PDB file of C-alpha atoms in Angstrom:
ATOM      1  CA  MET A 122     -24.721  12.236  40.068  1.00  0.00           C
ATOM      2  CA  LYS A 123     -25.696  13.022  36.689  1.00  0.00           C
ATOM      3  CA  ILE A 124     -22.416  15.421  36.470  1.00  0.00           C
ATOM      4  CA  ILE A 125     -20.061  12.500  37.357  1.00  0.00           C
ATOM      5  CA  ALA A 126     -21.604  10.166  34.961  1.00  0.00           C
ATOM      6  CA  ALA A 127     -21.597  13.164  32.249  1.00  0.00           C
ATOM      7  CA  ILE A 128     -17.918  13.054  33.412  1.00  0.00           C
ATOM      8  CA  VAL A 129     -17.039   9.482  33.193  1.00  0.00           C
ATOM      9  CA  VAL A 130     -18.882   9.354  29.466  1.00  0.00           C
ATOM     10  CA  VAL A 131     -16.564  12.663  28.181  1.00  0.00           C
ATOM     11  CA  CYS A 132     -13.318  11.056  29.747  1.00  0.00           C
ATOM     12  CA  ALA A 133     -14.206   7.608  28.257  1.00  0.00           C
ATOM     13  CA  SER A 134     -14.814   8.950  24.967  1.00  0.00           C
ATOM     14  CA  MET A 135     -11.518  10.677  24.723  1.00  0.00           C
ATOM     15  CA  LEU A 136      -9.817   7.246  25.307  1.00  0.00           C
ATOM     16  CA  VAL A 137     -11.761   5.888  21.916  1.00  0.00           C
ATOM     17  CA  ALA A 138      -9.698   6.546  19.041  1.00  0.00           C
ATOM     18  CA  PRO A 139     -12.034   9.324  16.609  1.00  0.00           C
ATOM     19  CA  PRO A 140     -13.909   7.467  13.839  1.00  0.00           C
ATOM     20  CA  ALA A 141     -11.181   9.307  11.409  1.00  0.00           C
ATOM     21  CA  THR A 142      -8.163   7.981  13.065  1.00  0.00           C
ATOM     22  CA  ALA A 143      -9.670   4.469  13.238  1.00  0.00           C
ATOM     23  CA  GLN A 144     -11.154   4.760   9.551  1.00  0.00           C
ATOM     24  CA  ARG A 145      -7.464   5.872   8.510  1.00  0.00           C
ATOM     25  CA  ALA A 146      -5.998   3.408  10.675  1.00  0.00           C
ATOM     26  CA  SER A 147      -8.339   0.610   9.088  1.00  0.00           C
ATOM     27  CA  ALA A 148      -7.337   1.613   5.641  1.00  0.00           C
ATOM     28  CA  VAL A 149      -3.594   1.910   6.011  1.00  0.00           C
ATOM     29  CA  TYR A 150      -4.068  -1.812   7.322  1.00  0.00           C
ATOM     30  CA  LYS A 151      -5.897  -2.796   4.326  1.00  0.00           C
ATOM     31  CA  GLY A 152      -3.931  -1.383   1.994  1.00  0.00           C
ATOM     32  CA  GLN A 153      -0.453  -3.049   3.450  1.00  0.00           C
ATOM     33  CA  GLU A 154      -2.440  -6.381   3.373  1.00  0.00           C
ATOM     34  CA  ALA A 155      -3.146  -5.936  -0.292  1.00  0.00           C
ATOM     35  CA  ALA A 156       0.551  -4.621  -0.864  1.00  0.00           C
ATOM     36  CA  VAL A 157       2.168  -7.842   0.788  1.00  0.00           C
ATOM     37  CA  ALA A 158       0.227 -10.109  -1.097  1.00  0.00           C
ATOM     38  CA  TRP A 159       0.980  -8.149  -4.621  1.00  0.00           C
ATOM     39  CA  LEU A 160       4.435  -7.758  -3.575  1.00  0.00           C
ATOM     40  CA  GLY A 161       4.559 -11.532  -3.253  1.00  0.00           C
ATOM     41  CA  LEU A 162       3.690 -11.854  -6.611  1.00  0.00           C
ATOM     42  CA  LEU A 163       6.565  -9.649  -7.822  1.00  0.00           C
ATOM     43  CA  ASP A 164       9.071 -11.668  -5.471  1.00  0.00           C
ATOM     44  CA  SER A 165       7.796 -15.036  -7.111  1.00  0.00           C
ATOM     45  CA  GLY A 166       7.755 -13.891 -10.490  1.00  0.00           C
ATOM     46  CA  GLN A 167       4.335 -13.608 -11.490  1.00  0.00           C
ATOM     47  CA  TYR A 168       4.594 -10.445 -13.173  1.00  0.00           C
ATOM     48  CA  ALA A 169       1.516 -10.810 -15.127  1.00  0.00           C
ATOM     49  CA  ALA A 170      -0.387 -11.777 -12.562  1.00  0.00           C
ATOM     50  CA  SER A 171       0.740  -8.417 -10.532  1.00  0.00           C
ATOM     51  CA  TRP A 172      -0.362  -6.933 -13.469  1.00  0.00           C
ATOM     52  CA  ASP A 173      -3.638  -8.662 -13.796  1.00  0.00           C
ATOM     53  CA  GLN A 174      -4.621  -7.880  -9.823  1.00  0.00           C
ATOM     54  CA  ALA A 175      -3.355  -4.500 -10.043  1.00  0.00           C
ATOM     55  CA  ALA A 176      -5.763  -1.193  -9.864  1.00  0.00           C
ATOM     56  CA  PRO A 177      -7.019   0.151 -13.190  1.00  0.00           C
ATOM     57  CA  GLN A 178      -4.891   3.381 -12.357  1.00  0.00           C
ATOM     58  CA  LEU A 179      -1.491   1.361 -12.863  1.00  0.00           C
ATOM     59  CA  GLN A 180      -3.167  -0.978 -15.767  1.00  0.00           C
ATOM     60  CA  ARG A 181      -3.526   2.593 -17.584  1.00  0.00           C
ATOM     61  CA  ALA A 182      -0.321   3.891 -16.877  1.00  0.00           C
ATOM     62  CA  VAL A 183       1.768   0.320 -17.936  1.00  0.00           C
ATOM     63  CA  SER A 184       0.459  -1.835 -20.625  1.00  0.00           C
ATOM     64  CA  ARG A 185       0.510  -5.565 -19.715  1.00  0.00           C
ATOM     65  CA  PRO A 186       3.296  -6.279 -22.192  1.00  0.00           C
ATOM     66  CA  ARG A 187       5.127  -3.323 -21.065  1.00  0.00           C
ATOM     67  CA  TRP A 188       4.943  -4.430 -17.595  1.00  0.00           C
ATOM     68  CA  LYS A 189       6.002  -7.889 -18.018  1.00  0.00           C
ATOM     69  CA  ALA A 190       9.164  -6.778 -19.616  1.00  0.00           C
ATOM     70  CA  SER A 191       9.829  -3.839 -17.685  1.00  0.00           C
ATOM     71  CA  VAL A 192       9.396  -5.414 -14.160  1.00  0.00           C
ATOM     72  CA  PRO A 193      11.737  -8.190 -14.351  1.00  0.00           C
ATOM     73  CA  ALA A 194      14.281  -6.214 -16.364  1.00  0.00           C
ATOM     74  CA  GLN A 195      14.340  -3.827 -13.452  1.00  0.00           C
ATOM     75  CA  ARG A 196      14.254  -6.650 -10.411  1.00  0.00           C
ATOM     76  CA  ALA A 197      16.290  -9.506 -12.053  1.00  0.00           C
ATOM     77  CA  PRO A 198      20.183  -7.671 -11.622  1.00  0.00           C
ATOM     78  CA  LEU A 199      18.644  -7.200  -7.795  1.00  0.00           C
ATOM     79  CA  GLY A 200      18.270 -10.887  -7.406  1.00  0.00           C
ATOM     80  CA  PRO A 201      15.808 -12.332  -5.017  1.00  0.00           C
ATOM     81  CA  VAL A 202      14.228 -10.628  -1.672  1.00  0.00           C
ATOM     82  CA  VAL A 203      15.957 -11.339   1.435  1.00  0.00           C
ATOM     83  CA  ALA A 204      14.032  -9.059   3.801  1.00  0.00           C
ATOM     84  CA  ARG A 205      11.632  -6.416   3.407  1.00  0.00           C
ATOM     85  CA  ARG A 206      10.571  -3.946   6.313  1.00  0.00           C
ATOM     86  CA  LEU A 207       8.083  -1.191   6.247  1.00  0.00           C
ATOM     87  CA  LYS A 208       9.454   1.884   6.605  1.00  0.00           C
ATOM     88  CA  TRP A 209       6.545   4.394   6.753  1.00  0.00           C
ATOM     89  CA  ALA A 210       2.669   4.287   5.936  1.00  0.00           C
ATOM     90  CA  ASN A 211       0.906   7.420   4.971  1.00  0.00           C
ATOM     91  CA  TYR A 212      -3.072   7.706   4.283  1.00  0.00           C
ATOM     92  CA  ALA A 213      -4.235  10.132   1.822  1.00  0.00           C
ATOM     93  CA  GLU A 214      -7.545  10.878  -0.077  1.00  0.00           C
ATOM     94  CA  THR A 215      -5.779  13.321  -3.053  1.00  0.00           C
ATOM     95  CA  LEU A 216      -2.777  12.819  -4.917  1.00  0.00           C
ATOM     96  CA  PRO A 217      -1.325  14.758  -7.308  1.00  0.00           C
ATOM     97  CA  ASP A 218      -2.889  14.163 -11.052  1.00  0.00           C
ATOM     98  CA  LEU A 219      -5.277  11.212  -9.449  1.00  0.00           C
ATOM     99  CA  SER A 220      -8.947  12.018  -8.466  1.00  0.00           C
ATOM    100  CA  ALA A 221      -9.906  12.210  -5.007  1.00  0.00           C
ATOM    101  CA  GLY A 222     -10.143   8.642  -3.178  1.00  0.00           C
ATOM    102  CA  GLN A 223      -8.230   6.823  -0.533  1.00  0.00           C
ATOM    103  CA  TYR A 224      -4.976   5.941  -1.045  1.00  0.00           C
ATOM    104  CA  VAL A 225      -2.363   4.557   1.512  1.00  0.00           C
ATOM    105  CA  ILE A 226       1.558   5.093   0.344  1.00  0.00           C
ATOM    106  CA  LEU A 227       3.758   2.273   1.885  1.00  0.00           C
ATOM    107  CA  GLU A 228       7.550   2.679   1.554  1.00  0.00           C
ATOM    108  CA  TYR A 229       9.313  -0.734   2.049  1.00  0.00           C
ATOM    109  CA  GLU A 230      13.310  -1.020   2.973  1.00  0.00           C
ATOM    110  CA  THR A 231      14.010  -4.221   0.919  1.00  0.00           C
ATOM    111  CA  ARG A 232      17.251  -6.606   0.869  1.00  0.00           C
ATOM    112  CA  PHE A 233      17.894  -8.028  -2.235  1.00  0.00           C
ATOM    113  CA  ALA A 234      20.135 -10.865  -2.734  1.00  0.00           C
ATOM    114  CA  ASN A 235      22.421  -8.297  -4.892  1.00  0.00           C
ATOM    115  CA  ARG A 236      21.624  -5.154  -3.283  1.00  0.00           C
ATOM    116  CA  VAL A 237      21.725  -4.477   0.330  1.00  0.00           C
ATOM    117  CA  SER A 238      19.172  -1.739   0.225  1.00  0.00           C
ATOM    118  CA  ALA A 239      16.154  -0.544  -2.084  1.00  0.00           C
ATOM    119  CA  ALA A 240      13.195   1.543  -1.650  1.00  0.00           C
ATOM    120  CA  GLU A 241      10.224   0.048  -2.878  1.00  0.00           C
ATOM    121  CA  THR A 242       7.225   2.216  -2.815  1.00  0.00           C
ATOM    122  CA  VAL A 243       3.708   0.777  -3.175  1.00  0.00           C
ATOM    123  CA  THR A 244       0.552   2.682  -3.531  1.00  0.00           C
ATOM    124  CA  PRO A 245      -2.648   0.713  -2.970  1.00  0.00           C
ATOM    125  CA  ILE A 246      -6.024   2.316  -3.903  1.00  0.00           C
ATOM    126  CA  LYS A 247      -9.289   1.751  -2.350  1.00  0.00           C
ATOM    127  CA  ASP A 248     -11.317   0.754  -5.713  1.00  0.00           C
ATOM    128  CA  ALA A 249     -15.730   1.608  -5.705  1.00  0.00           C
ATOM    129  CA  ASN A 250     -15.938  -2.262  -4.410  1.00  0.00           C
ATOM    130  CA  GLY A 251     -13.929  -1.515  -1.432  1.00  0.00           C
ATOM    131  CA  ILE A 252     -11.219  -3.804  -2.490  1.00  0.00           C
ATOM    132  CA  TRP A 253      -7.979  -2.573  -1.770  1.00  0.00           C
ATOM    133  CA  LYS A 254      -5.668  -2.964  -5.141  1.00  0.00           C
ATOM    134  CA  VAL A 255      -2.135  -1.788  -6.320  1.00  0.00           C
ATOM    135  CA  GLY A 256      -2.239   1.372  -8.142  1.00  0.00           C
ATOM    136  CA  ALA A 257       1.290   2.436  -8.250  1.00  0.00           C
ATOM    137  CA  TYR A 258       4.931   0.949  -7.804  1.00  0.00           C
ATOM    138  CA  GLY A 259       8.247   2.007  -7.741  1.00  0.00           C
ATOM    139  CA  ILE A 260      11.871   0.707  -7.020  1.00  0.00           C
ATOM    140  CA  ARG A 261      14.867   2.708  -6.402  1.00  0.00           C
TER     141      ARG A 261
END
C-alpha cells in the first residue's frame, strides 16, 4: 500500500507545473499587465505619464523632454491604434548590457489607422519592490 501511495504522489507531482515554470508564467502575466497599462498611456497621448511610470532603465536612456518629443513624432503619422495582438512573450533573467534581473520581452502586432501592421516590442522589468515597469519600448 505504501508503494501505491508513493506512486500516486510521484504521478501527482508530475502533473503540477514545476515552481520555476509557474514563476515564469506568473512573471510573464504580470509583465504583460504592466505593458498593457503602460501602452494605454501611449495610446491616449499621455507621453509624459508614460515616461514617469517607466522603469529607471528607460528613464536613464531617454530624458523626459526627449521622450515627450520623440515618441509622439514617431507615433503620430501612424494614427490611432485600431488593434493590438500579442505575438510572443519571453521571460529572461539576463539581457545584453543590463544587470541580472527579471525581464519579460513582449512583441505585439499592432494595427494603426494609417499602418496595417507594426511590431511593438515592450520590455517590462521587475523592480526591487516587486513592481513591473516598462524598461524599454520600440516600434518598427
